Coordinates of N, CA and C and ligand atoms in Angstrom, one line a residue:
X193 N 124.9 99.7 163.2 CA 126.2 99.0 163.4 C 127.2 99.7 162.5
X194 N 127.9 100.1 163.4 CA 129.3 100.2 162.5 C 129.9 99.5 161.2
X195 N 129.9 99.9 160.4 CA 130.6 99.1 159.1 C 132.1 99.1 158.9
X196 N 133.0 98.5 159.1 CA 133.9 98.9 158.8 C 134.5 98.2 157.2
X197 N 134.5 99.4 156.3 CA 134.7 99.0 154.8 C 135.9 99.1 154.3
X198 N 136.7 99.2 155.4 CA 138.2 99.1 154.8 C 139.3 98.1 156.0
X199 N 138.8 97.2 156.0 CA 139.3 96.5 157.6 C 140.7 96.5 157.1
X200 N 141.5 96.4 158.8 CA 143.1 96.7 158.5 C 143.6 96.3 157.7
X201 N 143.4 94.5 157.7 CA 144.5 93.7 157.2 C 144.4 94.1 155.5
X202 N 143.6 94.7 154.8 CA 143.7 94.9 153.4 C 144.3 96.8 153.8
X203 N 144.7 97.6 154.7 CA 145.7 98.7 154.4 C 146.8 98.4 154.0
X204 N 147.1 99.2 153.3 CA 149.0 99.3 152.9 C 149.6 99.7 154.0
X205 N 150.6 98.9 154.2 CA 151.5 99.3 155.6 C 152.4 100.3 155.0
X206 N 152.8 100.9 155.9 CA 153.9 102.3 155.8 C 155.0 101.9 154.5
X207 N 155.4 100.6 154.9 CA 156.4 99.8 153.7 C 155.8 99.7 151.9
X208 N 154.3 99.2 152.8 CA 153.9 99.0 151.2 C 153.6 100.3 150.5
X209 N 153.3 101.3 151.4 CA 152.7 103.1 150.2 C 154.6 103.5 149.9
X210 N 155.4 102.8 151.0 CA 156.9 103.6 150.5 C 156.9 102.9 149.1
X211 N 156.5 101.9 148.7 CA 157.3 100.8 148.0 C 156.1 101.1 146.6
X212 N 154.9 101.7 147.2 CA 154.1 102.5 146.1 C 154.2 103.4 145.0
X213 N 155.5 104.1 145.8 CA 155.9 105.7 145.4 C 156.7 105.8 144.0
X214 N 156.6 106.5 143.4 CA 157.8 106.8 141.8 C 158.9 106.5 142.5
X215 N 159.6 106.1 141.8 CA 160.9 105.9 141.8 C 161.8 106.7 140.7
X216 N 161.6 106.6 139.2 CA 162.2 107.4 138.4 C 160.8 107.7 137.8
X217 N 161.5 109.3 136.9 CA 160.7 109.9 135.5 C 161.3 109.6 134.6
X218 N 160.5 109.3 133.4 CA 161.1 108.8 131.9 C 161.1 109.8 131.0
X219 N 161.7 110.8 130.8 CA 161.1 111.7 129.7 C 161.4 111.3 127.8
X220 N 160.4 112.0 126.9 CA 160.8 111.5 125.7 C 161.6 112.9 125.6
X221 N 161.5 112.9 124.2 CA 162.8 114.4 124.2 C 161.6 115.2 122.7
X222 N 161.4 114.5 121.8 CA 160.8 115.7 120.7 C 159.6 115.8 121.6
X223 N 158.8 117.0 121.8 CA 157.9 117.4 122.0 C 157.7 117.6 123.5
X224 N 158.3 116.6 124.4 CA 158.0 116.7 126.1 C 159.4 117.9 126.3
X225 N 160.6 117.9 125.7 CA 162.1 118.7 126.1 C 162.1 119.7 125.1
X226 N 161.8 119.5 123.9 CA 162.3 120.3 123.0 C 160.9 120.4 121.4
X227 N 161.1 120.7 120.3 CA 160.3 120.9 119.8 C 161.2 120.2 118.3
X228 N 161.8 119.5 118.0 CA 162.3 119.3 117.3 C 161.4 118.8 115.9
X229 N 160.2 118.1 116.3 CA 159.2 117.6 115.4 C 159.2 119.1 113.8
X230 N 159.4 120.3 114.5 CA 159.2 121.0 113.7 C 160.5 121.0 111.9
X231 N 161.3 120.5 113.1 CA 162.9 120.1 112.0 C 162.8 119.1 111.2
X232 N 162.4 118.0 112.0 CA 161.5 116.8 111.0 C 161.0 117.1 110.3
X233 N 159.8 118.0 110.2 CA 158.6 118.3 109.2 C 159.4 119.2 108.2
X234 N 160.2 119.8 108.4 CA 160.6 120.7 107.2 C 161.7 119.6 106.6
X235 N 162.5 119.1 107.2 CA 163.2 117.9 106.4 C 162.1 117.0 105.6
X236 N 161.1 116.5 106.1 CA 160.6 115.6 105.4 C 159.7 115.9 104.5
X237 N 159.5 117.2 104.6 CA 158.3 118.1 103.4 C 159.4 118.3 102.2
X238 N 160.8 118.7 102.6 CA 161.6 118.4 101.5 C 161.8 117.5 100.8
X239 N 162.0 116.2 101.1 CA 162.0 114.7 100.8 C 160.4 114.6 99.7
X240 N 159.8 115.6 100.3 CA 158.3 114.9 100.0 C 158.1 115.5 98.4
X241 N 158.7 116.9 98.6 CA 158.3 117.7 97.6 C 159.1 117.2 96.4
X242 N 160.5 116.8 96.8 CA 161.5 115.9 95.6 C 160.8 114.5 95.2
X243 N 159.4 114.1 95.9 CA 159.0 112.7 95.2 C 157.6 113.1 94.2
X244 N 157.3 115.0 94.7 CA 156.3 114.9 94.1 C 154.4 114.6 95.1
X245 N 154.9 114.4 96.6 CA 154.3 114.2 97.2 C 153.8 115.5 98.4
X246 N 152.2 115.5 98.4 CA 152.0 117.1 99.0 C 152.3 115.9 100.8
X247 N 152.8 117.1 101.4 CA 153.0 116.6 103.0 C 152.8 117.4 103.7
X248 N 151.8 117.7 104.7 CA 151.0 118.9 105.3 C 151.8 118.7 106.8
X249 N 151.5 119.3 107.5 CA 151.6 119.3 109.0 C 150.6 118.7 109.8
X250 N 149.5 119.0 109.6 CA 148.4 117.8 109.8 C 148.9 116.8 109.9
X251 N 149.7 116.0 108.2 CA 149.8 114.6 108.2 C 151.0 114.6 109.3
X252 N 152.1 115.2 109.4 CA 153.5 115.5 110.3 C 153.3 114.9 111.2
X253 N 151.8 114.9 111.9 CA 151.1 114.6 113.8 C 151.7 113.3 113.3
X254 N 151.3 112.7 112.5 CA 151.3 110.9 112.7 C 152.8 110.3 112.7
X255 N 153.8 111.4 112.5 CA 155.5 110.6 112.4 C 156.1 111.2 114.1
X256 N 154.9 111.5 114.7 CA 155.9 112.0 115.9 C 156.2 110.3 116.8
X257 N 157.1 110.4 117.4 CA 157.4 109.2 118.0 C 157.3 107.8 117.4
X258 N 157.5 107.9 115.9 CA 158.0 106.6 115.2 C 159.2 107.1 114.7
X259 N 159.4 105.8 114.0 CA 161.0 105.6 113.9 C 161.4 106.3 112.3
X260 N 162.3 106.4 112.1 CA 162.4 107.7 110.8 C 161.9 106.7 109.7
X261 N 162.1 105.3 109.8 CA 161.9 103.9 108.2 C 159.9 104.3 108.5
X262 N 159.4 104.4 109.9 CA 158.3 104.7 109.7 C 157.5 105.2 109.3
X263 N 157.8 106.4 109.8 CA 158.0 107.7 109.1 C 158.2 108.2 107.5
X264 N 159.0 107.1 106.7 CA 158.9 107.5 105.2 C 157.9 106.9 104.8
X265 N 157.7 105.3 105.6 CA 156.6 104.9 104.9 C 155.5 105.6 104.8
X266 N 154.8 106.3 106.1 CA 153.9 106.8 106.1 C 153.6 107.7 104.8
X267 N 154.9 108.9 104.8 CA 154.6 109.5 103.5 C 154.7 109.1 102.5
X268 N 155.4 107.9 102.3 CA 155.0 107.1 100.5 C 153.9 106.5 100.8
X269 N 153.1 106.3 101.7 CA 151.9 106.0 101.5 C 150.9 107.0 101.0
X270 N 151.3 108.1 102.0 CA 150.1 109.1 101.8 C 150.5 109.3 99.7
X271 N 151.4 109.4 99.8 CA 151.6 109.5 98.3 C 151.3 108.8 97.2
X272 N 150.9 107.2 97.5 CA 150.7 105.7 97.2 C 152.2 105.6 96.3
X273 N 153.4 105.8 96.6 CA 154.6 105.3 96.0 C 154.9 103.7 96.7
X274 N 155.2 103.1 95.9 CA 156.6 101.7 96.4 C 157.6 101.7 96.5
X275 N 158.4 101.5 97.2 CA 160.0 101.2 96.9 C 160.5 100.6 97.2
X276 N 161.3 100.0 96.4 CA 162.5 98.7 97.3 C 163.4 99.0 98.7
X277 N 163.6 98.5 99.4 CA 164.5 98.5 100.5 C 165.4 99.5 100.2
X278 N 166.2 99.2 99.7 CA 167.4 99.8 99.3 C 167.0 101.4 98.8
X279 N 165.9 101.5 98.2 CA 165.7 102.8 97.9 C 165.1 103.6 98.8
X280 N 164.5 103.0 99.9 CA 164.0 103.7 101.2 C 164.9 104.0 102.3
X281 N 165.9 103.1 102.0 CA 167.2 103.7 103.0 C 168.1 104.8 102.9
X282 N 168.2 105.3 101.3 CA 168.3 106.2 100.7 C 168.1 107.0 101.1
X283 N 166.9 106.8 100.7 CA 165.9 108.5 100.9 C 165.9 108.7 102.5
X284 N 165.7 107.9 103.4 CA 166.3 108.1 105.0 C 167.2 108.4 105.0
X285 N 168.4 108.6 104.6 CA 169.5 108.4 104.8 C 169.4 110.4 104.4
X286 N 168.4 110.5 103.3 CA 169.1 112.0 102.7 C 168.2 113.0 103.5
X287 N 167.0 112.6 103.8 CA 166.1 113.4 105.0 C 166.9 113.8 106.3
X288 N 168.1 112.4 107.0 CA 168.4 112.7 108.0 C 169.8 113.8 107.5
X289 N 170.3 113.7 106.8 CA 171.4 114.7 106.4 C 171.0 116.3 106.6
X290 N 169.6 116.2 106.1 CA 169.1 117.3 106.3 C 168.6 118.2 108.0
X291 N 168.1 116.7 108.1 CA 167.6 117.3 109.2 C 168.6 117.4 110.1
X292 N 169.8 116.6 110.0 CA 171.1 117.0 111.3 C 171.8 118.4 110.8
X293 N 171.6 118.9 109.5 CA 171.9 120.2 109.6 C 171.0 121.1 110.3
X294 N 169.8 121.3 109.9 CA 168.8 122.4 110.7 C 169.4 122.0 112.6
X295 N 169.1 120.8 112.9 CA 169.3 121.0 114.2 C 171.0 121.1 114.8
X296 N 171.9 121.5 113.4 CA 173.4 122.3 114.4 C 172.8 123.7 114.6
X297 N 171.7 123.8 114.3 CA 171.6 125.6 114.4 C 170.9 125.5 115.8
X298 N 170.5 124.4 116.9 CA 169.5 124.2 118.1 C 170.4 125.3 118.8
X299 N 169.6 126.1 119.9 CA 170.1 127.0 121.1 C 169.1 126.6 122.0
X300 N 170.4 126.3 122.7 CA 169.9 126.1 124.7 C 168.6 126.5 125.1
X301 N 168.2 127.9 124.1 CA 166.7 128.5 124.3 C 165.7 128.2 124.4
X302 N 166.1 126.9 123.3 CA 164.9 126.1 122.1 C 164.2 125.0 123.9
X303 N 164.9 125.0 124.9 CA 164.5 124.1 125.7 C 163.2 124.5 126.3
X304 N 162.0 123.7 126.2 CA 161.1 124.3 126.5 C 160.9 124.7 127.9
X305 N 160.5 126.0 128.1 CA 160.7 126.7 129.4 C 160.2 125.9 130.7
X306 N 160.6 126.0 131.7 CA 160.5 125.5 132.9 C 160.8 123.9 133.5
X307 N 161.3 123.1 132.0 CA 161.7 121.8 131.9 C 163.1 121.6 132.8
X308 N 164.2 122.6 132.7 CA 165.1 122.2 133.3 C 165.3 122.6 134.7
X309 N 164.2 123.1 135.5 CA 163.9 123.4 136.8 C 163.1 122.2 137.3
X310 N 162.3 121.6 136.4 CA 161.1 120.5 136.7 C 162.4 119.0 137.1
X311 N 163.1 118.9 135.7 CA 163.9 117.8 136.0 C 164.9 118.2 137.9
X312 N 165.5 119.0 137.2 CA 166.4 119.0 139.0 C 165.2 118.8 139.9
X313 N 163.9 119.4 140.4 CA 163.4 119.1 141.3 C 162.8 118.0 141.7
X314 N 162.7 117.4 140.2 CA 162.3 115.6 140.8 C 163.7 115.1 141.1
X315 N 164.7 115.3 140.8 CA 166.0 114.7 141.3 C 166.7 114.9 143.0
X316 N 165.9 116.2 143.1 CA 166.4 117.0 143.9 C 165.6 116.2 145.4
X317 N 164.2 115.5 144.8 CA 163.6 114.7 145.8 C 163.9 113.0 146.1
X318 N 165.1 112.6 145.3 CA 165.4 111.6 145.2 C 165.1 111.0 143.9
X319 N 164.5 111.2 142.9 CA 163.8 110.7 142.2 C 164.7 110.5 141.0
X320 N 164.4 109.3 140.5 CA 165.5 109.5 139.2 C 165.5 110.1 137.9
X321 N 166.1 110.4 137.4 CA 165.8 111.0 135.7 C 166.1 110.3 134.6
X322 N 165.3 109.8 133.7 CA 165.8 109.3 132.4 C 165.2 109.9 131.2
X323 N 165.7 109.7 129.9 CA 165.6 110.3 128.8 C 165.5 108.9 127.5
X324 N 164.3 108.7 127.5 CA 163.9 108.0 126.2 C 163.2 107.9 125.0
X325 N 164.2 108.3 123.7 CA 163.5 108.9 122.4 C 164.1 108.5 121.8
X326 N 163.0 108.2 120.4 CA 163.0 107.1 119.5 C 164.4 107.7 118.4
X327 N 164.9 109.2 118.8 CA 165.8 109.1 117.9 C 167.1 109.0 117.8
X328 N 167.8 108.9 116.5 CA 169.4 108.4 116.6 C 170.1 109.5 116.9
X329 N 169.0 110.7 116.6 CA 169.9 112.2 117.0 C 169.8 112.3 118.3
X330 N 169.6 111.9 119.3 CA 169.0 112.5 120.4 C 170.3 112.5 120.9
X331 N 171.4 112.1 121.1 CA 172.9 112.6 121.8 C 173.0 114.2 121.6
X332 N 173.0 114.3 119.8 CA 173.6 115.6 119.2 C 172.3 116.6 119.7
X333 N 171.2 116.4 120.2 CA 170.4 117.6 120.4 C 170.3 117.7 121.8
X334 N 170.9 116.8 122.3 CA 171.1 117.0 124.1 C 172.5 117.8 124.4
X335 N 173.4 117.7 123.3 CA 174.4 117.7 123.6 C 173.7 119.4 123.3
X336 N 173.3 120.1 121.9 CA 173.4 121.4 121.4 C 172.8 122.4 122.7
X337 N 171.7 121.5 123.2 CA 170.8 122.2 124.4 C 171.5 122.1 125.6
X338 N 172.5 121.6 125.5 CA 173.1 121.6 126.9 C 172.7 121.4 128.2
X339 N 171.5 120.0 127.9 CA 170.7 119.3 129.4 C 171.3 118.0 129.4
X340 N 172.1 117.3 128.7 CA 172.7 116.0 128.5 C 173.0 115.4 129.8
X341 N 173.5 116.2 130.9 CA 174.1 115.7 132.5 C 172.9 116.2 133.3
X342 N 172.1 116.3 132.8 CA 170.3 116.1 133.7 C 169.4 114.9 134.0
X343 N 170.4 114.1 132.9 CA 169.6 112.9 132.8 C 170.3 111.4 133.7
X344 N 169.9 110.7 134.3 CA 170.7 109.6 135.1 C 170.9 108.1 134.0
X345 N 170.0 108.6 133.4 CA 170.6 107.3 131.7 C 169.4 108.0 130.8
X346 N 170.2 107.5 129.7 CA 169.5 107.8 128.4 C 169.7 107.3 127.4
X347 N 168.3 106.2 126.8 CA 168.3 105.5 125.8 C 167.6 106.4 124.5
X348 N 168.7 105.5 123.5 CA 168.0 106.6 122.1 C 167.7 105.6 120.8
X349 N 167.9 105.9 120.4 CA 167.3 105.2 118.8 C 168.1 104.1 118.0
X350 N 169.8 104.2 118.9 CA 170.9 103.6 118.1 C 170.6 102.2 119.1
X351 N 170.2 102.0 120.5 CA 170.0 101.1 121.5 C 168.9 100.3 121.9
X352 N 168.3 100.6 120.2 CA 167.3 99.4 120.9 C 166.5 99.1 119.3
X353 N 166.0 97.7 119.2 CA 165.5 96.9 118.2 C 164.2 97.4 117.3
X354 N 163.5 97.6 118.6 CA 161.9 97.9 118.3 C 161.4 99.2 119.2
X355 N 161.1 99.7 118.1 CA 160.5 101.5 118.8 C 159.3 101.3 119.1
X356 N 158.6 102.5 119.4 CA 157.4 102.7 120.4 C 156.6 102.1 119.1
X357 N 155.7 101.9 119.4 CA 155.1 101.5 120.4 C 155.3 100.1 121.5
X358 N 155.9 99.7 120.9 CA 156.9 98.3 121.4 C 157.4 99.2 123.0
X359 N 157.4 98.2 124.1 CA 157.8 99.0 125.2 C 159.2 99.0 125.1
X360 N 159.6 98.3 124.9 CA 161.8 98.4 124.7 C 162.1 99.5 125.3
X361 N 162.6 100.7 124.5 CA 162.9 101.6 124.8 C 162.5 101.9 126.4
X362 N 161.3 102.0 127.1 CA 160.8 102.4 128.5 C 161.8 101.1 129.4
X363 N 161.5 99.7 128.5 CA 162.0 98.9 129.4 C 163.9 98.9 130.2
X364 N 164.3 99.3 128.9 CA 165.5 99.2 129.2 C 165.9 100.7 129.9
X365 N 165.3 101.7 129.7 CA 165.5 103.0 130.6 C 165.6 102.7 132.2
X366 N 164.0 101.5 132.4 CA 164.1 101.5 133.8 C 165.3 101.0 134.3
X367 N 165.5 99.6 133.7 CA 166.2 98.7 133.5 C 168.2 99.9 134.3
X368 N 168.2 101.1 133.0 CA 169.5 101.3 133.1 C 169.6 102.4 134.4
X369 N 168.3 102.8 135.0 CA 167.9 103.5 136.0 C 168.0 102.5 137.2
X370 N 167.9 101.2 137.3 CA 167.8 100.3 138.0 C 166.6 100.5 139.0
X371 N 165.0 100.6 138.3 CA 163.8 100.7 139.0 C 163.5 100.2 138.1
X372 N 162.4 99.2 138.9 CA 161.3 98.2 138.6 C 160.5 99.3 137.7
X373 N 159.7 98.7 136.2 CA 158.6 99.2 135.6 C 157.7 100.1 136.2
X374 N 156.8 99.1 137.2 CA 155.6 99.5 137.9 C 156.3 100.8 138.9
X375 N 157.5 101.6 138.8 CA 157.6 102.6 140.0 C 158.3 103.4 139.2
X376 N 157.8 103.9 137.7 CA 158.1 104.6 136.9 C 157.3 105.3 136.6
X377 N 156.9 106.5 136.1 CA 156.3 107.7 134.9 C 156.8 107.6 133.9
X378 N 156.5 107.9 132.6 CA 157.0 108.0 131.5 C 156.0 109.6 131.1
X379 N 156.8 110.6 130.5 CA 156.1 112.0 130.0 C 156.3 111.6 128.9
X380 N 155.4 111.6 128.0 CA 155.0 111.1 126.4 C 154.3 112.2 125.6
X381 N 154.3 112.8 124.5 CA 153.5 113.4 123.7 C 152.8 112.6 122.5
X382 N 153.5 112.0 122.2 CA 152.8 110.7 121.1 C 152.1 110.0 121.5
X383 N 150.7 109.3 121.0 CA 150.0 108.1 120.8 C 151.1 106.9 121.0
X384 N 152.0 106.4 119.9 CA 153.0 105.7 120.2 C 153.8 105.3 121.3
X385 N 154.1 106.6 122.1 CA 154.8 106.5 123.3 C 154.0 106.4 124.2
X386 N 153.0 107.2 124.7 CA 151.5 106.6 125.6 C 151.1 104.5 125.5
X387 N 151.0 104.5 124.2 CA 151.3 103.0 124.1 C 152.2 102.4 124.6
X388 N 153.3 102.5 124.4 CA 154.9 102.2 124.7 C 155.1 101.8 126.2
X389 N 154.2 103.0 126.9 CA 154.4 103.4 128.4 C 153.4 102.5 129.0
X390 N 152.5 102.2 128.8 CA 151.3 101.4 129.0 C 151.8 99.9 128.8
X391 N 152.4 99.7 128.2 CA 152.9 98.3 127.8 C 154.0 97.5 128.8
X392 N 154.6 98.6 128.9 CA 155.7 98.6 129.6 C 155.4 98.6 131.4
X393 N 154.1 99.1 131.5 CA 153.7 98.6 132.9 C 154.1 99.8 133.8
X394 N 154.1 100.8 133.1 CA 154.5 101.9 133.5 C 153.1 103.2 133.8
X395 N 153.3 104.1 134.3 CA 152.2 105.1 134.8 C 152.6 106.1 133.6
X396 N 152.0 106.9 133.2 CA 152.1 107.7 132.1 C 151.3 109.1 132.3
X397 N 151.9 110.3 132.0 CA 151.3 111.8 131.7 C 151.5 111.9 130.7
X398 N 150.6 112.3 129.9 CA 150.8 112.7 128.8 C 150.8 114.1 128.3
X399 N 151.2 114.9 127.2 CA 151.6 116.1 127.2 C 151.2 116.5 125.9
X400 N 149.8 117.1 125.9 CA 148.8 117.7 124.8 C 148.0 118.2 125.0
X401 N 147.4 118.4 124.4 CA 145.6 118.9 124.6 C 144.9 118.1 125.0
X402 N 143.9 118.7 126.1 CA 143.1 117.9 126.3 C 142.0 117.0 125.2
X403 N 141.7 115.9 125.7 CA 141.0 115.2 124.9 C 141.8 114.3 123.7
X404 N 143.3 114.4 124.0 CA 144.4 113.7 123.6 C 144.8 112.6 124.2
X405 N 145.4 111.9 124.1 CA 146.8 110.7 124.9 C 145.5 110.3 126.1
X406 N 144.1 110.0 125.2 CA 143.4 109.8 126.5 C 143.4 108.9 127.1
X407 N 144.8 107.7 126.8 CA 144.8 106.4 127.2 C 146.1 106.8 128.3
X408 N 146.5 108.0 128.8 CA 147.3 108.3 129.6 C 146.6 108.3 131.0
X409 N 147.5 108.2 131.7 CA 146.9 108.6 133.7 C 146.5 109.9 133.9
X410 N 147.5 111.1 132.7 CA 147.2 112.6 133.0 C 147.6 112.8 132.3
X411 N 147.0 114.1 131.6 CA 147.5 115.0 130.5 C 147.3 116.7 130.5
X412 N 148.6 117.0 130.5 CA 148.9 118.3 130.7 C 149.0 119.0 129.6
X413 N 149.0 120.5 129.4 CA 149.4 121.1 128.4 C 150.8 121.5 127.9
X414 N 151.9 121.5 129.1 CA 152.9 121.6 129.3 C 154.1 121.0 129.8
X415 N 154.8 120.3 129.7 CA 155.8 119.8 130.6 C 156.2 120.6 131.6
X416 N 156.2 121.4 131.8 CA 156.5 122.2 132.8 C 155.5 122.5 133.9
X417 N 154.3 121.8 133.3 CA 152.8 122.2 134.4 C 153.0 121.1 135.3
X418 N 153.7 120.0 135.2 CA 152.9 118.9 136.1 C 154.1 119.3 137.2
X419 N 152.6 119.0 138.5 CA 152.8 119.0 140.0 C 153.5 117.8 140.2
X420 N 155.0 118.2 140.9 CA 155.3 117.2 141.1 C 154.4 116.1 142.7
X421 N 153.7 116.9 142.8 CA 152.7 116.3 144.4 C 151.4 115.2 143.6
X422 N 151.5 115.8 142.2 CA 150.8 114.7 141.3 C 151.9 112.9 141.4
X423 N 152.9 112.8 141.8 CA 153.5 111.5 141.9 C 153.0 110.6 142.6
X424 N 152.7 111.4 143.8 CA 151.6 110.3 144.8 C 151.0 110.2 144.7
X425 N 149.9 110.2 143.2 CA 149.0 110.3 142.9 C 148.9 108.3 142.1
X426 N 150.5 108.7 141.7 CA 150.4 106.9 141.2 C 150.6 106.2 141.8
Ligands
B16_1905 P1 165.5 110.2 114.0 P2 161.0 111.1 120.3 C1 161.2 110.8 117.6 O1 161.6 111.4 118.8 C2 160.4 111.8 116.8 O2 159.2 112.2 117.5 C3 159.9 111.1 115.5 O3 159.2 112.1 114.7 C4 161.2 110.7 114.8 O4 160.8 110.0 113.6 C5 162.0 109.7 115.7 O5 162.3 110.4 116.9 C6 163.2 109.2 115.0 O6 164.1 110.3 114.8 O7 165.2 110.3 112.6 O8 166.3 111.4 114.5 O9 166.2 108.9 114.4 O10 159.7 111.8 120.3 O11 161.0 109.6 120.5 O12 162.0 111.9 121.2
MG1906 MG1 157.9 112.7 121.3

């Protein structure tokens, strides 16, 4: 006898696979667009070396996609220092001075190759574009790179309360894209932001090595690798 193990009335009708499909891409910006983490790490090895604190690149993995108050903690930890409020805002305050000098020197170059052909061609399919990263620079390094009008909204660091891993940031991206959660991607290179994206009820690629972001849907080595025929895939 015939089995039939997919009987109609449980198919997706034509409406429900349209209403399946991506709607927008979320991209983050250090690591998925640009490489900026490397700017961080030399700003913050400076900070580190004026406290007396060794700060490796190794340790550097763990400040990608937190928020810069995060981020010092980490390294006064690794260093076991305390400090008052007030003296950690400081020392933020003199890291970023630093670090917004290194990045007036960004060129359009620095955009990691094949990113600004990947974004037009999801746009180019209807698809929306957004840009969500945890930092307060992210205008000034969109602006240096000259992809800033690539993006259909773009939330950053100054617009919102609670960073990744907290979904916020993803939330309100969809939100200013005007597509539902569940019909989004999010490209993430951070643990944080994989979280973020996961929370947020969103589909996620992740962008590392394998055996990385293994709590993502996909993980590529490149932003520039992923098939966009991979969308129908969520
Ligand atoms: P800022 P993303 C993040 O950018 C960086 O990965 C993270 O290392 C940094 O601490 C954070 O931005 C805040 O940056 O000090 O410039 O506000 O990966 O979310 O694009
Ligand atoms: Mg990142």
């Amino acid at each position: 006898m015939l089995v039939d193990r997919y009987p109609h009335q449980q198919l997706p009708t034509v409406n429900e696979q349209r209403d399946k499909m991506i709607k927008a891409c979320i991209f983050d910006l250090d690591g998925v667009i640009v490489d900026t983490a490397h700017y961080h790490f030399v700003a913050w090895q400076r900070l580190a070396r004026e406290l007396g604190i060794t700060f490796t690149e190794k340790e550097n993995e763990r400040l990608k996609g937190v928020s810069r108050m995060r981020s010092l903690e980490i390294i006064l930890e690794i260093g076991g220092i305390e400090l008052s409020e007030e003296e950690k805002e400081k020392l933020a305050l003199r890291k970023n001075g630093w670090f917004v000098e290194y990045i007036n020197a960004i060129k359009p170059e620095e955009v990691f190759s094949g990113v600004p052909e990947l974004l037009q061609s999801i746009r180019s399919k209807g698809i929306k574009v957004g840009l969500a990263s945890s930092s307060k620079n992210a205008d000034t390094v969109l602006r240096l790179l000259g992809i800033g009008n690539m993006f259909d909204a773009i939330v950053d660091g100054t617009m919102i309360v609670n960073t990744k891993p907290n979904p916020e940031i993803f939330l309100l991206a969809a939100r200013k894209l005007g597509v539902v959660p569940s019909d989004c991607v999010v490209f993430e290179d951070a643990e944080a932001g994989v979280e973020a994206a996961i929370a947020a009820g969103m589909k996620c690629v992740g962008v590392g090595l394998p055996g990385q972001l293994s709590t993502a849907n996909e993980v590529i080595r490149n932003t520039a690798d992923f098939q966009l025929a991979d969308l129908e895939k969520f």
